[in-house]
Amino acid sequence: MRNYKKAMGLNMGGIAKISFCLTVLLLCWGPLLQAQEEFNYDESKVGAYTLPAVLELSSGRLVSGNKDWKKRRTEIIKLFEDNVYGKFPKKRSNIHFETLKIDRHALSGRAISKQVRIYFTKEKKQPYMDMILYLPAKVTKPVPVFIGLNFKGNQSIDGDSAIMLSEKHPELLKYTKAKEQQLIRGEQAERWEIDTLIGRGFGVASAYYGDLELDYPEGWKTGIRTTLKETLAIQPQEWSAISAWAWGLSRMMDYLETDQQVNKKQVIVTGHSRLGKAALWAGANDTRFAAVISNNSGEGGAALSRRWFGETINRINTNFPHWFVDRYKTYNNNATALPVDQHMLLALIAPRPLYVASATEDLWADPRGEFLSAKNAEPVYSLFHKKGLGVVDMPATDTSVGETVRYHIRTGKHNILLFDWLRYIDFANENLIKIK
Ligand code: GTR
């Protein structure tokens, strides 16, 4: 033993020195490493960060006009595909539609509802998604439409008993008795405000995100990433759940383009939380969406990843490994290595109107990070002579700021409520309807 220690150049004093050094190292690095892994709710701990330049081409040249931006835009899309969301298939598959139900006296006669099955292959069988579309009953010309995916099946967005029950929602499938199933109608009606939207002249289209891919790590095995892999010529791991949901939003748009009662130039894609992330990615890829709304979309959505506040890349990848591509996991605790940050996703919406909304109690989504992300997308809007937020600091609670890029932070929890919808209606009216 003695010889061994000697050979290793160690004696008791040496061992003590080494363990002292190790302890010091651990004391210094331990909290730092741990700190990066944990989430942070303390503004004073956020620290400095530098965002990747949205207006600098990979060649190092600065974007000087619209033509250059087109090039940079393509580069940014590719960076998000490779590092964050995976591909957004360009192929539409053999999509076709079947109107299953039309109710001309929906919502006590105030609306018309249409339930349309969107088939993704030539056959009239799975995989498909079911969409519900409400339109104001008394319209003489095509109307603007808000579209967004829902969390719990179409029957959850309103108590309307004409809505077909979701065929896919796992919770719903547990209820076998008709009476039980009726009870869960309108479960998330407070998030949709269909009556208000209809009353203000807008249509609303929604579909269940689980029709595309169920939201759990193995969901891709039964979702469109598997069932459409031949049709779309893409392997399941080349895209992600968020990309699959976003792609579904575009397929809803395909239908809306065919509906004479819809103004296809005024379709606004919206989404809350994880579905806000999907709405942003859909809006970035599909410029048919005339405006994009991110409601409390947070990490991997509107919020800056480099800002260490609220949810982190590590946390989101750990809890939801299926939302992003595998490469995104290489940025766990290393956001600075990411070649993009989320202000670049928001910039991809330009010059179209963009609304980012937060809530005061939704610290997990990092409201300030969402605001700053919108702020840092402004230079791209300026290229198009569009006005952004027009302020440097976050606005007072419950007050919206900005023109083509708009922001508010609502009092309350992580949710989408009447307050938010009323702001979105004003935003759409000011940016899309009245101003041509
Ligand atoms: C949370 C997740 C967030 C957000 C949210 C939601 O658990 O950490 O990124 O997407 O879920 O979708 O409700």
Short mmCIF file of C-alpha atoms and ligand atoms in Angstrom, two decimals:
data_model
loop_
_atom_site.label_atom_id
_atom_site.label_comp_id
_atom_site.label_asym_id
_atom_site.label_seq_id
_atom_site.Cartn_x
_atom_site.Cartn_y
_atom_site.Cartn_z
CA MET A 1 0.00 0.00 0.00
CA ARG A 2 2.78 2.32 1.04
CA ASN A 3 4.70 1.61 -2.15
CA TYR A 4 1.59 2.05 -4.18
CA LYS A 5 0.94 5.45 -2.64
CA LYS A 6 4.55 6.35 -3.10
CA ALA A 7 4.46 5.23 -6.71
CA MET A 8 1.39 7.39 -7.22
CA GLY A 9 3.18 10.24 -5.49
CA LEU A 10 0.62 10.20 -2.72
CA ASN A 11 0.89 10.28 1.01
CA MET A 12 -1.72 11.21 3.58
CA GLY A 13 -0.88 14.89 3.18
CA GLY A 14 -1.24 14.59 -0.58
CA ILE A 15 -4.62 12.89 -0.26
CA ALA A 16 -5.80 15.60 2.10
CA LYS A 17 -4.68 18.26 -0.39
CA ILE A 18 -6.49 16.56 -3.24
CA SER A 19 -9.69 16.16 -1.29
CA PHE A 20 -9.44 19.80 -0.20
CA CYS A 21 -9.10 20.87 -3.84
CA LEU A 22 -12.02 18.65 -4.87
CA THR A 23 -14.16 20.12 -2.11
CA VAL A 24 -13.30 23.65 -3.23
CA LEU A 25 -14.08 22.73 -6.83
CA LEU A 26 -17.39 21.21 -5.86
CA LEU A 27 -18.27 24.17 -3.68
CA CYS A 28 -17.56 26.55 -6.54
CA TRP A 29 -18.98 24.55 -9.43
CA GLY A 30 -21.66 22.58 -7.65
CA PRO A 31 -24.14 25.42 -7.17
CA LEU A 32 -23.34 26.78 -10.62
CA LEU A 33 -24.03 23.49 -12.35
CA GLN A 34 -27.06 22.91 -10.23
CA ALA A 35 -28.22 26.46 -10.80
CA GLN A 36 -28.18 25.95 -14.54
CA GLU A 37 -30.19 22.80 -14.26
CA GLU A 38 -32.78 24.33 -11.99
CA PHE A 39 -35.26 26.94 -12.99
CA ASN A 40 -34.96 30.45 -11.66
CA TYR A 41 -37.62 32.88 -10.50
CA ASP A 42 -35.23 35.57 -9.28
CA GLU A 43 -34.73 38.43 -11.73
CA SER A 44 -31.43 39.41 -10.08
CA LYS A 45 -29.96 36.01 -10.98
CA VAL A 46 -30.80 36.10 -14.67
CA GLY A 47 -27.34 37.27 -15.71
CA ALA A 48 -26.06 38.64 -18.99
CA TYR A 49 -26.65 36.93 -22.33
CA THR A 50 -26.11 37.81 -25.98
CA LEU A 51 -28.75 36.95 -28.54
CA PRO A 52 -27.79 35.64 -31.98
CA ALA A 53 -28.11 38.38 -34.59
CA VAL A 54 -31.38 38.04 -36.44
CA LEU A 55 -30.24 40.29 -39.30
CA GLU A 56 -26.83 38.76 -39.97
CA LEU A 57 -26.51 36.22 -42.77
CA SER A 58 -24.42 33.12 -42.12
CA SER A 59 -21.77 34.68 -44.37
CA GLY A 60 -21.41 37.44 -41.78
CA ARG A 61 -22.95 40.09 -44.03
CA LEU A 62 -25.74 42.20 -42.57
CA VAL A 63 -29.20 42.02 -44.09
CA SER A 64 -29.78 45.27 -45.94
CA GLY A 65 -33.20 44.91 -47.50
CA ASN A 66 -36.18 42.67 -48.20
CA LYS A 67 -34.31 40.51 -50.68
CA ASP A 68 -31.56 39.78 -48.18
CA TRP A 69 -34.17 39.06 -45.54
CA LYS A 70 -35.65 36.36 -47.76
CA LYS A 71 -32.25 34.64 -47.72
CA ARG A 72 -31.81 35.09 -43.99
CA ARG A 73 -35.37 33.87 -43.40
CA THR A 74 -34.59 30.62 -45.21
CA GLU A 75 -31.45 30.20 -43.10
CA ILE A 76 -33.36 30.77 -39.87
CA ILE A 77 -36.10 28.28 -40.78
CA LYS A 78 -33.41 25.68 -41.45
CA LEU A 79 -31.72 26.41 -38.11
CA PHE A 80 -35.02 25.88 -36.27
CA GLU A 81 -35.66 22.70 -38.25
CA ASP A 82 -32.23 21.27 -37.50
CA ASN A 83 -31.97 22.28 -33.86
CA VAL A 84 -35.43 22.72 -32.40
CA TYR A 85 -38.65 21.55 -34.08
CA GLY A 86 -37.51 19.32 -36.93
CA LYS A 87 -38.92 19.50 -40.42
CA PHE A 88 -42.27 20.92 -41.38
CA PRO A 89 -43.20 18.70 -44.35
CA LYS A 90 -43.97 20.68 -47.48
CA LYS A 91 -45.99 17.84 -48.97
CA ARG A 92 -49.68 18.15 -48.21
CA SER A 93 -50.31 14.41 -48.64
CA ASN A 94 -53.48 13.36 -50.47
CA ILE A 95 -55.60 15.58 -48.38
CA HIS A 96 -59.36 15.71 -48.91
CA PHE A 97 -62.35 16.85 -46.91
CA GLU A 98 -65.72 15.52 -45.93
CA THR A 99 -68.34 17.74 -44.34
CA LEU A 100 -69.94 15.47 -41.77
CA LYS A 101 -72.42 17.84 -40.21
CA ILE A 102 -73.78 21.34 -40.79
CA ASP A 103 -75.94 23.05 -38.19
CA ARG A 104 -77.54 26.24 -39.46
CA HIS A 105 -78.98 27.08 -36.05
CA ALA A 106 -75.95 26.66 -33.86
CA LEU A 107 -75.61 28.76 -30.69
CA SER A 108 -79.35 29.53 -30.65
CA GLY A 109 -79.29 30.64 -34.25
CA ARG A 110 -76.37 33.03 -33.90
CA ALA A 111 -73.97 30.76 -35.76
CA ILE A 112 -73.58 28.14 -38.44
CA SER A 113 -71.38 25.23 -37.48
CA LYS A 114 -69.65 22.88 -39.85
CA GLN A 115 -67.83 19.73 -38.84
CA VAL A 116 -65.32 18.70 -41.42
CA ARG A 117 -63.16 15.59 -41.50
CA ILE A 118 -59.74 16.24 -43.01
CA TYR A 119 -58.33 13.02 -44.46
CA PHE A 120 -54.60 12.81 -44.98
CA THR A 121 -54.51 9.93 -47.45
CA LYS A 122 -56.55 8.98 -50.53
CA GLU A 123 -58.76 6.69 -48.50
CA LYS A 124 -61.62 7.75 -46.31
CA LYS A 125 -60.13 6.32 -43.15
CA GLN A 126 -57.57 7.11 -40.45
CA PRO A 127 -55.39 9.11 -40.22
CA TYR A 128 -57.65 12.14 -40.23
CA MET A 129 -58.49 15.11 -38.08
CA ASP A 130 -61.93 16.47 -37.24
CA MET A 131 -62.38 20.19 -37.40
CA ILE A 132 -65.24 22.29 -36.08
CA LEU A 133 -65.89 25.65 -37.72
CA TYR A 134 -68.30 28.25 -36.36
CA LEU A 135 -69.29 31.13 -38.59
CA PRO A 136 -71.57 34.05 -37.74
CA ALA A 137 -75.06 33.23 -39.05
CA LYS A 138 -75.86 36.62 -40.48
CA VAL A 139 -72.96 37.26 -42.77
CA THR A 140 -73.16 38.35 -46.33
CA LYS A 141 -69.46 38.29 -47.14
CA PRO A 142 -66.52 36.00 -46.26
CA VAL A 143 -65.45 36.41 -42.63
CA PRO A 144 -62.09 36.49 -40.84
CA VAL A 145 -61.42 33.34 -38.82
CA PHE A 146 -59.37 32.58 -35.70
CA ILE A 147 -57.99 29.06 -35.82
CA GLY A 148 -56.31 27.03 -33.10
CA LEU A 149 -55.91 23.51 -31.82
CA ASN A 150 -57.61 22.43 -28.60
CA PHE A 151 -56.34 20.29 -25.71
CA LYS A 152 -59.32 18.10 -24.92
CA GLY A 153 -61.28 17.35 -28.06
CA ASN A 154 -63.71 19.53 -30.03
CA GLN A 155 -66.54 18.84 -27.59
CA SER A 156 -64.50 20.65 -24.92
CA ILE A 157 -64.58 24.07 -26.61
CA ASP A 158 -68.33 24.66 -26.15
CA GLY A 159 -71.33 23.07 -24.48
CA ASP A 160 -73.02 22.77 -27.91
CA SER A 161 -74.44 19.23 -27.97
CA ALA A 162 -74.09 19.05 -31.75
CA ILE A 163 -70.29 18.83 -31.52
CA MET A 164 -69.14 15.30 -32.29
CA LEU A 165 -67.26 13.73 -29.40
CA SER A 166 -63.55 13.31 -29.94
CA GLU A 167 -62.63 9.83 -31.10
CA LYS A 168 -59.13 10.11 -29.77
CA HIS A 169 -59.06 11.90 -26.44
CA PRO A 170 -57.82 9.29 -23.91
CA GLU A 171 -59.86 10.69 -21.00
CA LEU A 172 -63.00 10.75 -23.05
CA LEU A 173 -62.53 7.17 -24.17
CA LYS A 174 -62.74 6.14 -20.52
CA TYR A 175 -66.35 7.32 -20.43
CA THR A 176 -68.49 4.73 -22.05
CA LYS A 177 -71.90 5.90 -20.93
CA ALA A 178 -73.51 8.64 -23.02
CA LYS A 179 -74.54 10.49 -19.86
CA GLU A 180 -70.95 10.64 -18.59
CA GLN A 181 -69.76 11.85 -21.97
CA GLN A 182 -72.30 14.68 -22.02
CA LEU A 183 -70.93 15.93 -18.71
CA ILE A 184 -67.59 16.81 -20.14
CA ARG A 185 -68.94 18.94 -22.95
CA GLY A 186 -67.71 22.51 -22.80
CA GLU A 187 -64.99 21.58 -20.30
CA GLN A 188 -62.71 24.29 -21.69
CA ALA A 189 -65.37 26.68 -22.98
CA GLU A 190 -63.87 29.57 -21.00
CA ARG A 191 -60.84 29.33 -23.25
CA TRP A 192 -62.75 29.75 -26.49
CA GLU A 193 -65.33 32.57 -26.15
CA ILE A 194 -67.08 31.45 -29.31
CA ASP A 195 -70.19 33.55 -28.67
CA THR A 196 -68.13 36.71 -28.29
CA LEU A 197 -66.10 36.02 -31.41
CA ILE A 198 -69.19 35.23 -33.46
CA GLY A 199 -70.90 38.36 -32.12
CA ARG A 200 -67.96 40.44 -33.31
CA GLY A 201 -68.10 38.99 -36.83
CA PHE A 202 -65.36 36.37 -36.61
CA GLY A 203 -65.39 32.68 -37.36
CA VAL A 204 -63.61 30.14 -35.14
CA ALA A 205 -62.04 26.87 -36.27
CA SER A 206 -60.61 24.26 -33.95
CA ALA A 207 -59.40 20.67 -33.92
CA TYR A 208 -58.05 18.33 -31.27
CA TYR A 209 -54.24 18.18 -31.27
CA GLY A 210 -54.34 14.50 -30.33
CA ASP A 211 -55.87 13.74 -33.75
CA LEU A 212 -52.37 14.48 -35.06
CA GLU A 213 -50.26 13.08 -32.24
CA LEU A 214 -51.17 12.17 -28.69
CA ASP A 215 -49.18 14.23 -26.23
CA TYR A 216 -46.90 11.74 -24.48
CA PRO A 217 -43.39 10.51 -25.29
CA GLU A 218 -44.59 7.48 -27.25
CA GLY A 219 -47.44 9.34 -28.97
CA TRP A 220 -45.54 9.47 -32.26
CA LYS A 221 -45.90 5.72 -32.65
CA THR A 222 -49.62 6.00 -33.36
CA GLY A 223 -49.68 9.61 -34.62
CA ILE A 224 -49.10 11.08 -38.07
CA ARG A 225 -45.31 10.97 -37.71
CA THR A 226 -45.69 7.23 -38.10
CA THR A 227 -48.91 6.82 -40.07
CA LEU A 228 -47.85 9.35 -42.72
CA LYS A 229 -44.16 8.54 -42.92
CA GLU A 230 -44.44 7.00 -46.39
CA THR A 231 -46.97 9.50 -47.71
CA LEU A 232 -44.91 12.46 -46.55
CA ALA A 233 -41.55 10.75 -47.15
CA ILE A 234 -40.24 11.68 -43.72
CA GLN A 235 -39.05 9.57 -40.80
CA PRO A 236 -40.73 10.08 -37.39
CA GLN A 237 -37.55 11.40 -35.76
CA GLU A 238 -36.97 14.00 -38.48
CA TRP A 239 -39.76 16.06 -36.99
CA SER A 240 -41.39 16.48 -33.60
CA ALA A 241 -44.77 16.60 -31.91
CA ILE A 242 -44.80 20.41 -32.15
CA SER A 243 -44.06 20.20 -35.86
CA ALA A 244 -46.82 17.61 -36.32
CA TRP A 245 -49.34 19.86 -34.55
CA ALA A 246 -48.19 22.87 -36.56
CA TRP A 247 -48.51 20.90 -39.79
CA GLY A 248 -52.09 20.05 -38.79
CA LEU A 249 -52.89 23.75 -38.48
CA SER A 250 -51.80 24.18 -42.08
CA ARG A 251 -54.12 21.37 -43.14
CA MET A 252 -57.01 23.18 -41.45
CA MET A 253 -55.99 26.20 -43.51
CA ASP A 254 -56.19 24.02 -46.63
CA TYR A 255 -59.84 23.42 -45.87
CA LEU A 256 -60.56 27.05 -44.98
CA GLU A 257 -59.21 28.12 -48.35
CA THR A 258 -61.97 26.10 -49.99
CA ASP A 259 -64.82 27.51 -47.90
CA GLN A 260 -66.60 30.39 -49.64
CA GLN A 261 -67.76 31.82 -46.32
CA VAL A 262 -64.22 32.25 -45.04
CA ASN A 263 -61.99 35.17 -45.95
CA LYS A 264 -58.83 33.20 -46.65
CA LYS A 265 -56.72 36.37 -46.47
CA GLN A 266 -57.83 36.90 -42.88
CA VAL A 267 -57.10 33.65 -41.10
CA ILE A 268 -55.38 34.23 -37.77
CA VAL A 269 -53.56 31.33 -36.17
CA THR A 270 -53.67 31.24 -32.38
CA GLY A 271 -52.61 28.90 -29.64
CA HIS A 272 -52.26 28.68 -25.90
CA SER A 273 -49.15 27.36 -24.19
CA ARG A 274 -47.71 24.29 -25.98
CA LEU A 275 -50.27 24.93 -28.69
CA GLY A 276 -48.97 28.51 -28.85
CA LYS A 277 -45.55 27.07 -29.65
CA ALA A 278 -47.22 25.07 -32.44
CA ALA A 279 -49.08 28.18 -33.69
CA LEU A 280 -45.82 30.14 -33.92
CA TRP A 281 -44.06 27.36 -35.81
CA ALA A 282 -47.07 27.02 -38.15
CA GLY A 283 -47.14 30.78 -38.72
CA ALA A 284 -43.40 30.80 -39.41
CA ASN A 285 -43.67 28.12 -42.07
CA ASP A 286 -47.02 28.89 -43.61
CA THR A 287 -47.39 32.46 -44.76
CA ARG A 288 -51.06 31.94 -45.63
CA PHE A 289 -51.72 32.72 -41.97
CA ALA A 290 -52.38 36.44 -42.06
CA ALA A 291 -51.52 37.00 -38.40
CA VAL A 292 -50.15 34.95 -35.52
CA ILE A 293 -51.04 35.00 -31.82
CA SER A 294 -48.96 33.41 -29.09
CA ASN A 295 -50.83 33.09 -25.81
CA ASN A 296 -48.53 32.24 -22.87
CA SER A 297 -46.39 30.03 -25.12
CA GLY A 298 -43.25 30.31 -22.94
CA GLU A 299 -40.11 28.20 -23.36
CA GLY A 300 -39.73 26.83 -26.88
CA GLY A 301 -42.42 29.34 -27.92
CA ALA A 302 -42.15 33.10 -27.58
CA ALA A 303 -39.82 33.25 -24.54
CA LEU A 304 -36.07 33.72 -24.94
CA SER A 305 -34.16 30.54 -24.08
CA ARG A 306 -30.95 32.31 -23.13
CA ARG A 307 -32.73 34.25 -20.39
CA TRP A 308 -32.46 32.05 -17.34
CA PHE A 309 -35.93 32.51 -15.91
CA GLY A 310 -38.83 30.08 -15.56
CA GLU A 311 -38.78 26.88 -17.59
CA THR A 312 -35.43 25.90 -19.10
CA ILE A 313 -34.48 23.86 -22.17
CA ASN A 314 -33.37 21.09 -19.85
CA ARG A 315 -36.69 21.02 -18.00
CA ILE A 316 -38.82 21.08 -21.13
CA ASN A 317 -36.78 18.33 -22.77
CA THR A 318 -36.93 16.22 -19.64
CA ASN A 319 -40.67 16.55 -19.17
CA PHE A 320 -41.65 16.54 -22.83
CA PRO A 321 -38.93 14.72 -24.83
CA HIS A 322 -41.27 14.32 -27.80
CA TRP A 323 -41.97 18.02 -28.36
CA PHE A 324 -38.67 18.79 -30.05
CA VAL A 325 -36.05 16.93 -32.10
CA ASP A 326 -33.26 15.02 -30.35
CA ARG A 327 -30.69 17.64 -31.24
CA TYR A 328 -32.50 20.16 -29.02
CA LYS A 329 -31.45 18.03 -26.04
CA THR A 330 -27.81 18.82 -26.75
CA TYR A 331 -28.61 22.36 -25.61
CA ASN A 332 -29.78 21.29 -22.15
CA ASN A 333 -27.97 23.64 -19.75
CA ASN A 334 -26.22 25.14 -22.74
CA ALA A 335 -28.61 27.57 -24.39
CA THR A 336 -25.72 29.78 -25.52
CA ALA A 337 -24.64 27.08 -27.97
CA LEU A 338 -28.00 27.22 -29.76
CA PRO A 339 -27.58 29.03 -33.09
CA VAL A 340 -31.04 30.57 -32.67
CA ASP A 341 -33.14 32.13 -29.95
CA GLN A 342 -36.88 32.59 -29.95
CA HIS A 343 -36.91 36.23 -31.11
CA MET A 344 -35.81 34.75 -34.44
CA LEU A 345 -38.90 32.56 -34.53
CA LEU A 346 -41.06 35.64 -33.94
CA ALA A 347 -39.15 37.50 -36.66
CA LEU A 348 -40.20 34.81 -39.15
CA ILE A 349 -43.78 36.08 -38.83
CA ALA A 350 -42.77 39.53 -40.21
CA PRO A 351 -44.20 41.55 -41.83
CA ARG A 352 -47.47 39.94 -40.74
CA PRO A 353 -49.12 41.06 -37.50
CA LEU A 354 -47.85 39.25 -34.41
CA TYR A 355 -49.33 39.30 -30.90
CA VAL A 356 -47.47 37.94 -27.89
CA ALA A 357 -49.39 37.69 -24.62
CA SER A 358 -48.28 36.75 -21.10
CA ALA A 359 -49.93 36.49 -17.67
CA THR A 360 -48.65 37.88 -14.37
CA GLU A 361 -48.81 34.57 -12.50
CA ASP A 362 -47.34 32.59 -15.35
CA LEU A 363 -43.71 32.96 -14.31
CA TRP A 364 -42.94 29.51 -15.70
CA ALA A 365 -43.45 30.98 -19.20
CA ASP A 366 -41.20 33.98 -18.36
CA PRO A 367 -43.38 36.98 -19.28
CA ARG A 368 -40.38 39.32 -19.50
CA GLY A 369 -38.60 36.84 -21.77
CA GLU A 370 -41.68 36.80 -24.01
CA PHE A 371 -41.76 40.59 -24.10
CA LEU A 372 -38.04 40.88 -24.86
CA SER A 373 -38.32 38.29 -27.57
CA ALA A 374 -41.02 40.35 -29.32
CA LYS A 375 -38.88 43.45 -28.79
CA ASN A 376 -35.87 41.78 -30.42
CA ALA A 377 -37.94 40.74 -33.44
CA GLU A 378 -38.69 44.41 -34.18
CA PRO A 379 -35.66 45.11 -36.43
CA VAL A 380 -37.14 42.73 -38.99
CA TYR A 381 -40.50 44.50 -38.85
CA SER A 382 -38.64 47.79 -39.34
CA LEU A 383 -37.24 46.45 -42.61
CA PHE A 384 -40.84 46.39 -43.80
CA HIS A 385 -41.60 49.79 -42.25
CA LYS A 386 -43.93 48.17 -39.74
CA LYS A 387 -44.20 49.46 -36.23
CA GLY A 388 -43.37 47.14 -33.37
CA LEU A 389 -44.03 47.50 -29.67
CA GLY A 390 -43.07 51.16 -29.53
CA VAL A 391 -41.85 50.86 -25.93
CA VAL A 392 -38.63 49.80 -24.28
CA ASP A 393 -40.04 48.52 -20.99
CA MET A 394 -42.80 46.08 -20.29
CA PRO A 395 -46.19 47.80 -20.26
CA ALA A 396 -48.40 48.07 -17.19
CA THR A 397 -50.48 45.00 -16.43
CA ASP A 398 -53.63 44.63 -18.56
CA THR A 399 -52.52 47.23 -21.09
CA SER A 400 -51.59 46.30 -24.63
CA VAL A 401 -48.79 48.05 -26.50
CA GLY A 402 -47.60 48.09 -30.09
CA GLU A 403 -48.98 48.06 -33.58
CA THR A 404 -47.98 45.29 -35.98
CA VAL A 405 -46.18 43.63 -33.07
CA ARG A 406 -48.31 43.80 -29.97
CA TYR A 407 -47.91 42.63 -26.39
CA HIS A 408 -49.86 42.48 -23.14
CA ILE A 409 -49.48 40.92 -19.75
CA ARG A 410 -52.84 40.01 -18.22
CA THR A 411 -53.50 39.77 -14.49
CA GLY A 412 -53.81 36.15 -13.47
CA LYS A 413 -52.84 32.64 -14.30
CA HIS A 414 -51.56 30.64 -17.26
CA ASN A 415 -54.69 30.59 -19.41
CA ILE A 416 -56.48 32.18 -22.34
CA LEU A 417 -59.46 34.19 -21.21
CA LEU A 418 -62.03 36.73 -22.38
CA PHE A 419 -59.60 39.57 -21.64
CA ASP A 420 -57.09 38.07 -24.07
CA TRP A 421 -59.68 37.38 -26.78
CA LEU A 422 -61.00 40.96 -26.64
CA ARG A 423 -57.47 42.24 -27.22
CA TYR A 424 -57.01 39.80 -30.12
CA ILE A 425 -60.27 40.96 -31.70
CA ASP A 426 -59.11 44.61 -31.52
CA PHE A 427 -55.74 43.61 -32.90
CA ALA A 428 -57.28 41.76 -35.85
CA ASN A 429 -59.70 44.61 -36.52
CA GLU A 430 -56.94 47.21 -36.51
CA ASN A 431 -54.36 45.25 -38.47
CA LEU A 432 -56.29 43.08 -40.86
CA ILE A 433 -59.87 44.13 -41.23
CA LYS A 434 -59.95 47.93 -41.35
CA ILE A 435 -56.43 48.62 -42.58
CA LYS A 436 -55.99 47.04 -45.97
C1 GTR B 1 -46.09 23.10 -19.13
C2 GTR B 1 -44.87 23.27 -19.99
C3 GTR B 1 -44.96 24.57 -20.71
C4 GTR B 1 -46.31 24.78 -21.37
C5 GTR B 1 -47.46 24.18 -20.60
C6 GTR B 1 -48.77 23.93 -21.35
O1 GTR B 1 -46.05 22.04 -18.29
O2 GTR B 1 -43.77 23.22 -19.16
O3 GTR B 1 -43.90 24.70 -21.62
O4 GTR B 1 -46.30 24.34 -22.66
O5 GTR B 1 -47.14 22.96 -20.03
O6 GTR B 1 -48.77 23.59 -22.51
O7 GTR B 1 -49.81 24.03 -20.69
#
